[in-house]
GROMACS .gro file of C-alpha atoms in nm:
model
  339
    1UNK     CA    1  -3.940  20.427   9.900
    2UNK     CA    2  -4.286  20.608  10.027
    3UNK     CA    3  -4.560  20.336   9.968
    4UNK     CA    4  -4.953  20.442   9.834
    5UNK     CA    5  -5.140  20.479  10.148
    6UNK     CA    6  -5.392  20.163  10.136
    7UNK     CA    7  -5.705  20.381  10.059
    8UNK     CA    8  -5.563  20.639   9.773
    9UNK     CA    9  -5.449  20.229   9.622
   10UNK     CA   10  -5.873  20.115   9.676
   11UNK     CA   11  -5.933  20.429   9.451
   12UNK     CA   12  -5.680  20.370   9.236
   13UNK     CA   13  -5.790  20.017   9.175
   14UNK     CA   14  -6.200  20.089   9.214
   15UNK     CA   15  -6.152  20.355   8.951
   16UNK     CA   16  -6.135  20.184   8.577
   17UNK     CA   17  -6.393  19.911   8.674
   18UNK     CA   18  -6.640  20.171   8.759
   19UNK     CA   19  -6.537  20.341   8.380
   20UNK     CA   20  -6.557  20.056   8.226
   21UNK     CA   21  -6.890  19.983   8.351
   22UNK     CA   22  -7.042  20.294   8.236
   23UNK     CA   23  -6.832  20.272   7.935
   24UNK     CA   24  -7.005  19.932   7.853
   25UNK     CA   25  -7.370  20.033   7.970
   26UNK     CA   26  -7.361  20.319   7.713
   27UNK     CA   27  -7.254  20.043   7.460
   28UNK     CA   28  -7.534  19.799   7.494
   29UNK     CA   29  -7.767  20.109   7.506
   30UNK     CA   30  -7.651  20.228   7.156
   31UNK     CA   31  -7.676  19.833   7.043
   32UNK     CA   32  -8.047  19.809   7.195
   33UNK     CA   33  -8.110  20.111   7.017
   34UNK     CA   34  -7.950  20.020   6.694
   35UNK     CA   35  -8.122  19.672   6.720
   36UNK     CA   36  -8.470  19.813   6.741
   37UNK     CA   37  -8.381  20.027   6.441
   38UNK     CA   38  -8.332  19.731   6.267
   39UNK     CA   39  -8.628  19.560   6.371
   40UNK     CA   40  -8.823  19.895   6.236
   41UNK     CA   41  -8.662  19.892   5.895
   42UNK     CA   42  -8.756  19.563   5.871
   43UNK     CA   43  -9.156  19.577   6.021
   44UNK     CA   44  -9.160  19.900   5.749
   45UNK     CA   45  -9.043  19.666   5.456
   46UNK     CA   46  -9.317  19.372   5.554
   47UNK     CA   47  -9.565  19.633   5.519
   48UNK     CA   48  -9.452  19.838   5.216
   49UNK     CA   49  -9.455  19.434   5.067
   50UNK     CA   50  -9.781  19.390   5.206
   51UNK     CA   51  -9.915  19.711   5.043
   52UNK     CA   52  -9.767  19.660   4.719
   53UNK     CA   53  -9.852  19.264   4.683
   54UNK     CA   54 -10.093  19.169   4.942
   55UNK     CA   55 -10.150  18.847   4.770
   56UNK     CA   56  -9.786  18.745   4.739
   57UNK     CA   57  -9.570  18.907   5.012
   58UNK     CA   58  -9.783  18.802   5.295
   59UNK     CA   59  -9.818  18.483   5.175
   60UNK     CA   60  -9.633  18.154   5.415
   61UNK     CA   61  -9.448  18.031   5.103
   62UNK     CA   62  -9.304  18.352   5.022
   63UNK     CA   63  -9.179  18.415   5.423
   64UNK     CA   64  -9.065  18.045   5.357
   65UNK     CA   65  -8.884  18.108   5.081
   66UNK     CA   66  -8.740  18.497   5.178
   67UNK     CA   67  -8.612  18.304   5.508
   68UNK     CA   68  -8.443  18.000   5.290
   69UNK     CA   69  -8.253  18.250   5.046
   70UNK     CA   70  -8.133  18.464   5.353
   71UNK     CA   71  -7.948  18.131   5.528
   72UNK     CA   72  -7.696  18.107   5.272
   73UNK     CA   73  -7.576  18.459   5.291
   74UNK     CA   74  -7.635  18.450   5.665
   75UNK     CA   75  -7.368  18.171   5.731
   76UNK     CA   76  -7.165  18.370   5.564
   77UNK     CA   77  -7.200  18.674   5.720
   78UNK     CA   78  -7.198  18.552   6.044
   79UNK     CA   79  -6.797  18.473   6.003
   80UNK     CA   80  -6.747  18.792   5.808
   81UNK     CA   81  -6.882  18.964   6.123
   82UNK     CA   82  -6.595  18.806   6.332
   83UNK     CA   83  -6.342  18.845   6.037
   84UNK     CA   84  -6.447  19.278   6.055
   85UNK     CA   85  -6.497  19.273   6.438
   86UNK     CA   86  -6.118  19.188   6.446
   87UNK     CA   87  -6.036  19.460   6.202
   88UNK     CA   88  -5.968  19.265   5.899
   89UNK     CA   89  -6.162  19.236   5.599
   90UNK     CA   90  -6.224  18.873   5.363
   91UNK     CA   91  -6.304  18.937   5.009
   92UNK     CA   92  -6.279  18.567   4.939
   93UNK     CA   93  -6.566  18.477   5.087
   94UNK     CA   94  -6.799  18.392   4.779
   95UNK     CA   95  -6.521  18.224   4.583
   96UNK     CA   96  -6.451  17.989   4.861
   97UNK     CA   97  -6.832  17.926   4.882
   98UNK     CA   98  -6.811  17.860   4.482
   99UNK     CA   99  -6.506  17.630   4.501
  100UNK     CA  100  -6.613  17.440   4.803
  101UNK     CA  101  -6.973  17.376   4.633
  102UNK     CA  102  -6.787  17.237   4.295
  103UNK     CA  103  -6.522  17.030   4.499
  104UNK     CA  104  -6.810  16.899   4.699
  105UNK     CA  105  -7.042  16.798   4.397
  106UNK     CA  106  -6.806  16.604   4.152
  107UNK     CA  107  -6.833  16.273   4.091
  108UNK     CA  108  -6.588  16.121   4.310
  109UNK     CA  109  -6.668  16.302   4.563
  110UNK     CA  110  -7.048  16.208   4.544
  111UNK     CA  111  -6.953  15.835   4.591
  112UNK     CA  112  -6.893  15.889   4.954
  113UNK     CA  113  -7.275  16.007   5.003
  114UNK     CA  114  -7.415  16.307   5.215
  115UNK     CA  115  -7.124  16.244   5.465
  116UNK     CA  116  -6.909  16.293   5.183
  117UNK     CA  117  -7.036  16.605   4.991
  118UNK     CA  118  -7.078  16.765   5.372
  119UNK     CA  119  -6.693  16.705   5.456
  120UNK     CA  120  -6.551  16.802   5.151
  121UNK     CA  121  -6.745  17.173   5.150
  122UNK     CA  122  -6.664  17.205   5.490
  123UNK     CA  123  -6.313  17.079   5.452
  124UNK     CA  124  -6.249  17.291   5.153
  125UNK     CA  125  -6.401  17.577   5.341
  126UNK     CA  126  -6.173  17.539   5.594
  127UNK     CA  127  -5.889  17.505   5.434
  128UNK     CA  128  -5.928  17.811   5.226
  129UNK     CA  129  -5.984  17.992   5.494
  130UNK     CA  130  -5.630  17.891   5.678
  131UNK     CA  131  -5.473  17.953   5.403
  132UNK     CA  132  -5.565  18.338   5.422
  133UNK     CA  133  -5.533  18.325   5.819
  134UNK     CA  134  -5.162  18.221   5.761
  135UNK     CA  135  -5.083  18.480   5.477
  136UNK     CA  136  -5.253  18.728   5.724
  137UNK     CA  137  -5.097  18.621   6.055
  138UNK     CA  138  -4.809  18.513   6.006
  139UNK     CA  139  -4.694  18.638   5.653
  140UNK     CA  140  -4.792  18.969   5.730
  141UNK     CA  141  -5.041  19.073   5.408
  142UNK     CA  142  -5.294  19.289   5.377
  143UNK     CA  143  -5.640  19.134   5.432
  144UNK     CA  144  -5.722  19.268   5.154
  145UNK     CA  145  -5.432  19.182   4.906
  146UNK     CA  146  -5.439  18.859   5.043
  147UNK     CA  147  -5.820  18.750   5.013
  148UNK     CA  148  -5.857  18.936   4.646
  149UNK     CA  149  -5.577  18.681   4.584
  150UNK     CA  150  -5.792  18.399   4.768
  151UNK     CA  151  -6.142  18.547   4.533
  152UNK     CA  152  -5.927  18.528   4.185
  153UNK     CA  153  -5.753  18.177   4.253
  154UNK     CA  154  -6.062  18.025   4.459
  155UNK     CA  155  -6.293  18.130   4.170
  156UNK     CA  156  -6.020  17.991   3.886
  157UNK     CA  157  -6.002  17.677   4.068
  158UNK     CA  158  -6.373  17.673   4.062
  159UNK     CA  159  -6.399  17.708   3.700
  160UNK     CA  160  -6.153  17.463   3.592
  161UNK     CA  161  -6.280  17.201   3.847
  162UNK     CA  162  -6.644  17.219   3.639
  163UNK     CA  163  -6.461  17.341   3.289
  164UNK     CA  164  -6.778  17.592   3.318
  165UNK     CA  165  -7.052  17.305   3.345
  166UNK     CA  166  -7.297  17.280   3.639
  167UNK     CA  167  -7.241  16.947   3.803
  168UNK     CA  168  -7.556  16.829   3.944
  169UNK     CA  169  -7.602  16.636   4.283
  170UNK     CA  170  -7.789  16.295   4.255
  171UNK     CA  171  -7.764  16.180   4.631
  172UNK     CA  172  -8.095  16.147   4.748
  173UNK     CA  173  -8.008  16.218   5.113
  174UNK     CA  174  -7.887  16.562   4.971
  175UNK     CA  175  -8.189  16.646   4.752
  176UNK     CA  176  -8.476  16.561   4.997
  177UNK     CA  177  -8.331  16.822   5.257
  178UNK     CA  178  -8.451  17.089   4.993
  179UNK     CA  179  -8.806  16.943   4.914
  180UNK     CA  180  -9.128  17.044   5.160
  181UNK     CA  181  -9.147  16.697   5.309
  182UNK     CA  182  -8.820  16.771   5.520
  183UNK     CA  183  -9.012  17.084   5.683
  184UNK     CA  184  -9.024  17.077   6.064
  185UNK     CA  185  -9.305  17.261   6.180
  186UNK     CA  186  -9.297  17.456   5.841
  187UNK     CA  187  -8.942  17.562   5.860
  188UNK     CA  188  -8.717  17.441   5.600
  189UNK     CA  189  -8.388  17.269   5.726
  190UNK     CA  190  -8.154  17.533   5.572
  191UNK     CA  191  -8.385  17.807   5.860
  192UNK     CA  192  -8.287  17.589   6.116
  193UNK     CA  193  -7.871  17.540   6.039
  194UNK     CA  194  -7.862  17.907   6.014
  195UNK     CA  195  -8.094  17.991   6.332
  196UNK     CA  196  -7.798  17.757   6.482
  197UNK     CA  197  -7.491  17.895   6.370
  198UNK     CA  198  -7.628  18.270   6.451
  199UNK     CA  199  -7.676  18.113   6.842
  200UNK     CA  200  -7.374  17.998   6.794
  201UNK     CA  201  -7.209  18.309   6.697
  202UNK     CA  202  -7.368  18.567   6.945
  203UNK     CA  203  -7.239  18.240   7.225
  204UNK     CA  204  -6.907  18.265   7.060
  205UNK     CA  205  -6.882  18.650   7.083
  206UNK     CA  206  -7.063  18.732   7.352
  207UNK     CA  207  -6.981  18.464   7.629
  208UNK     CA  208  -6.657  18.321   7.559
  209UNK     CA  209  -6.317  18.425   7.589
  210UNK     CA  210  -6.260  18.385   7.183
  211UNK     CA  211  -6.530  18.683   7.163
  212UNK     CA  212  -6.363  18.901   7.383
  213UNK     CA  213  -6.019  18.877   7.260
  214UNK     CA  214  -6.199  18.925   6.913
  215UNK     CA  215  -6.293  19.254   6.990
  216UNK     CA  216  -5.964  19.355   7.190
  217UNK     CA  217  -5.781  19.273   6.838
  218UNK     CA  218  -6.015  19.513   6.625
  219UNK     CA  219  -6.022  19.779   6.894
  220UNK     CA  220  -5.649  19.794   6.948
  221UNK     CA  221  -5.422  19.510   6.878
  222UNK     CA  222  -5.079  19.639   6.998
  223UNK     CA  223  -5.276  19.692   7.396
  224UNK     CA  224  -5.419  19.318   7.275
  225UNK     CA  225  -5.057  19.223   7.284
  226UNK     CA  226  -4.951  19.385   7.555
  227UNK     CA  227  -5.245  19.259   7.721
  228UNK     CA  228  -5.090  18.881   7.663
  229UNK     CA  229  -5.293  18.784   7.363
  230UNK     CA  230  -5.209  18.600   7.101
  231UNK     CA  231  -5.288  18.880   6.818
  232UNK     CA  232  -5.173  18.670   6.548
  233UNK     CA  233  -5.332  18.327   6.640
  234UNK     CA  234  -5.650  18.512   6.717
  235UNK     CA  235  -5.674  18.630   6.347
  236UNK     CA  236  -5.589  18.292   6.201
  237UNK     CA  237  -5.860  18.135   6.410
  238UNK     CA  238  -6.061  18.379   6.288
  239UNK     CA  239  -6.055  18.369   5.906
  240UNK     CA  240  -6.072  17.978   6.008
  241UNK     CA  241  -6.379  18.056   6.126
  242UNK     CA  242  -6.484  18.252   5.849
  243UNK     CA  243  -6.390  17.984   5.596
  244UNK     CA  244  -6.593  17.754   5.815
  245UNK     CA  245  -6.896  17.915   5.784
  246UNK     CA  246  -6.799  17.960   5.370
  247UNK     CA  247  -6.815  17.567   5.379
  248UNK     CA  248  -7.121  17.532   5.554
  249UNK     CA  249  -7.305  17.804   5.327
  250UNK     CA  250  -7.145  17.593   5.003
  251UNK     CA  251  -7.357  17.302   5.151
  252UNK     CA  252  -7.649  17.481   5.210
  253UNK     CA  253  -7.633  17.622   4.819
  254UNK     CA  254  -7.611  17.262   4.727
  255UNK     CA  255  -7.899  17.173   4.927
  256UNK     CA  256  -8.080  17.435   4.751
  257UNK     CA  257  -7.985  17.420   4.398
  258UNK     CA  258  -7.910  17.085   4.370
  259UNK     CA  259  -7.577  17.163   4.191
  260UNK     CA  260  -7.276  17.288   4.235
  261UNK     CA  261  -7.098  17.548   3.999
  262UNK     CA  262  -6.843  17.805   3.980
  263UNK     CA  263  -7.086  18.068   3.939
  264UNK     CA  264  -7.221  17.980   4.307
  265UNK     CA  265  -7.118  18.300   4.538
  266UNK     CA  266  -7.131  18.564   4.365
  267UNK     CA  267  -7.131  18.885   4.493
  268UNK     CA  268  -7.145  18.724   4.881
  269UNK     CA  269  -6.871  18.917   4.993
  270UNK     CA  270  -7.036  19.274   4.913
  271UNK     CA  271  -7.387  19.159   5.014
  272UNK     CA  272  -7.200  19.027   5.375
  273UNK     CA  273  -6.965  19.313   5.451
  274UNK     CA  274  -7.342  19.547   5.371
  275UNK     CA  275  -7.511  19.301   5.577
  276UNK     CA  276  -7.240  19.348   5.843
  277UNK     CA  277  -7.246  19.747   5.835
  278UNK     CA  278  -7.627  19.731   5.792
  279UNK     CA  279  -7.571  19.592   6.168
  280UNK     CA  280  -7.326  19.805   6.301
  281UNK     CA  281  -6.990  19.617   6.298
  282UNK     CA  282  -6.745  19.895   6.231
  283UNK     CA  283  -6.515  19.855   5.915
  284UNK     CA  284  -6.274  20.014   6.153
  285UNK     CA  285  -6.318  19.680   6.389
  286UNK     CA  286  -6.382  19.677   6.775
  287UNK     CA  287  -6.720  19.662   6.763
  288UNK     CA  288  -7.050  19.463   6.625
  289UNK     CA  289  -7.346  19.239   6.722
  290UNK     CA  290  -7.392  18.915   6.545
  291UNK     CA  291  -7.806  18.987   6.620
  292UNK     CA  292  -7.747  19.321   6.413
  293UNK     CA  293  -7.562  19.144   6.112
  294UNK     CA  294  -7.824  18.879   6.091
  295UNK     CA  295  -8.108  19.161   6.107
  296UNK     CA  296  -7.916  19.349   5.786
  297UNK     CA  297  -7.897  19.020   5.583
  298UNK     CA  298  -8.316  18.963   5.605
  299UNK     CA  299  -8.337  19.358   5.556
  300UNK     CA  300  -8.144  19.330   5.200
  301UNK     CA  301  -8.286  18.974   5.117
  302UNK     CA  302  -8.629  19.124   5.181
  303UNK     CA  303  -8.550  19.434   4.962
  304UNK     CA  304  -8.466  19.176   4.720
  305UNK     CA  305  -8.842  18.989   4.757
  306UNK     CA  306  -9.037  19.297   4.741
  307UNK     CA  307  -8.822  19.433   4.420
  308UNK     CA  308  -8.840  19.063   4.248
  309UNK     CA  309  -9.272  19.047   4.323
  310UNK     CA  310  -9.286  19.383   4.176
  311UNK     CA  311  -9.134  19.363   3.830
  312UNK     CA  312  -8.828  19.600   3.895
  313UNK     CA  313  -8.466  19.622   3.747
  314UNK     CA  314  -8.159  19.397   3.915
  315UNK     CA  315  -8.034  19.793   3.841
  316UNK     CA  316  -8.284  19.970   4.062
  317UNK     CA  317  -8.259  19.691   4.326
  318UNK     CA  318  -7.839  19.738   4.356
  319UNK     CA  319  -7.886  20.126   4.398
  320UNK     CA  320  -8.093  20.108   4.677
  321UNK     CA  321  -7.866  19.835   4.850
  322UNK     CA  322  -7.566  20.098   4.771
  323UNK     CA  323  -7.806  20.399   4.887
  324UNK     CA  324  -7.846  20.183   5.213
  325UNK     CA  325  -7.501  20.129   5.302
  326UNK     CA  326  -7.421  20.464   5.250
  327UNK     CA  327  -7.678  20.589   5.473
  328UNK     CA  328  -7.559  20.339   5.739
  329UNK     CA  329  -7.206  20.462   5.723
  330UNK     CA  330  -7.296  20.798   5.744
  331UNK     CA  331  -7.535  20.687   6.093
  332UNK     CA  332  -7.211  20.459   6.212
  333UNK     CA  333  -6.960  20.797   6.171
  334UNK     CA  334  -7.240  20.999   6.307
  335UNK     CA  335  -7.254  20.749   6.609
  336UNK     CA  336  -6.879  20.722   6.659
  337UNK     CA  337  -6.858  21.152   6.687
  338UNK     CA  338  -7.100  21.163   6.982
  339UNK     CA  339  -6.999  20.887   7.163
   0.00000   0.00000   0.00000
């Protein structure tokens, strides 16, 4: 049997690496580019506020507050990111915010303290989100049959836990976290959970092996496979992940309410998957930038300031979020052609 002749084998072998490398330079150019898009939709909304209410907008409070309301949804988004990345979709993820909040916040399980209503909404997060990761994985559903199941049961569970009554918190360890005198430097405390579970995110995607094999299951998961990995451990440990980040959000909404109720989390999974595409994760999975989701979130949650200061309709607010997503799918399809 005639074997390669040692140089034609170099070339064979020097070939995809130098592909790949141009492959993945053209990639972080479109994300730099995409990123600084962001960051000019976002400059152009903190002056259109500044024009509009000068007074208000611009004022440290309202940045304070704008940056408090966009850490709830944030957590959240960060694990839908992963969850779409890997080409899989969780519509569960405000119900399991809502149930893990009420589970967290009854009476029992305020006995045990801030340790206690911290566990539970993480616990509960957690455990919701295994529960989808094992119908996904390993009972073979639909992401999206399976988490609409998660959203009706998760927000059932909710309402029957409170019988439709808002259970208020009264640990004090709890309820200081969301007063001014817990301010570091004039960030609240929910800022700073957030700020570290996006660093821990773009870590987690972009320097670890989890990240990578993330991606490889969005882009193709049969070549994942073949490729040795575990496709459907990866997507279990990834709506884990996302039900992790569910939990700490529910704790967060505690912290900032000072309740919990079944009402808590509505909407989050439309304003996250928006926040998501806002940022250029593909619905398609394969690709997405945890830097780009967070960017979307503070775009929408400072639509939502500038709308609330001046006086107009929930209505007109929801059609420009809709008008915005559209307009981003339409760049991400646009995108996708000429690469």
């Amino acid at each position: 049997m005639t074997q390669p002749a040692p140089a034609a084998e170099a070339a064979t072998r020097k070939s995809p690496p130098a592909e790949g490398g141009s492959s993945w330079r053209a990639t972080v150019g479109r994300a730099d580019v995409r990123t600084l898009s962001l960051l000019g939709v976002l400059a152009a909304l903190i002056v259109i506020g500044g024009i509009t209410q000068p007074d208000s907008f611009l004022d440290t409070d309202n940045f304070q507050l704008v940056l408090t309301q966009a850490s709830v949804i944030g957590v959240v988004t960060v694990g839908m990111t992963f969850v779409i990345i890997s080409g899989g979709i969780d519509l569960s993820v405000g119900a399991i915010v809502a149930l893990a909040s009420v589970w967290a916040t009854t009476v029992a399980t305020q006995e045990f303290g801030f340790a206690g209503i911290l566990f539970t909404a993480v616990l509960v997060g957690m455990g919701c989100g295994l529960v989808n990761g094992v119908l996904i994985a390993y009972g073979k559903m639909v992401p999206f049959i399976a988490t609409l199941a998660m959203l009706a049961s998760g927000r059932g569970l909710a309402l029957q836990i409170t019988d439709g009554k808002t259970q208020m918190v009264t640990v004090d360890g709890v309820l200081k976290l969301g007063e001014r005198e817990s301010y570091i430097l004039g960030i609240p405390p929910l800022v700073m959970v957030f700020a570290a579970v996006t660093v821990v995110g773009w870590l987690l995607l972009n320097r670890t092996t989890f990240g990578r094999r993330s991606l490889a299951v969005g882009g193709n998961a049969e070549a994942a496979r073949l490729a040795g990995i575990d496709v459907r451990r990866q997507r279990l440990y990834l709506y884990l992940l996302s039900g992790l980040c569910c939990g700490i959000a529910a704790f967060l909404l505690i912290i900032l309410s000072g309740s919990g109720q079944n009402t808590n989390g509505n909407l989050y999974e439309l304003d996250a998957i928006a926040a998501a595409i806002i940022g250029g994760t593909l619905l398609s999975g394969g690709s997405g930038t945890i830097v780009g989701s967070v960017l979307g979130v503070l775009i929408f949650t400072t639509i939502q300031n500038i709308f609330a200061l001046n006086n107009l309709e929930t209505a007109t607010q929801q059609i420009a979020k809709g008008a915005i997503i559209v307009a981003a799918v339409l760049v991400q399809r646009r995108t996708a052609h000429t690469s």
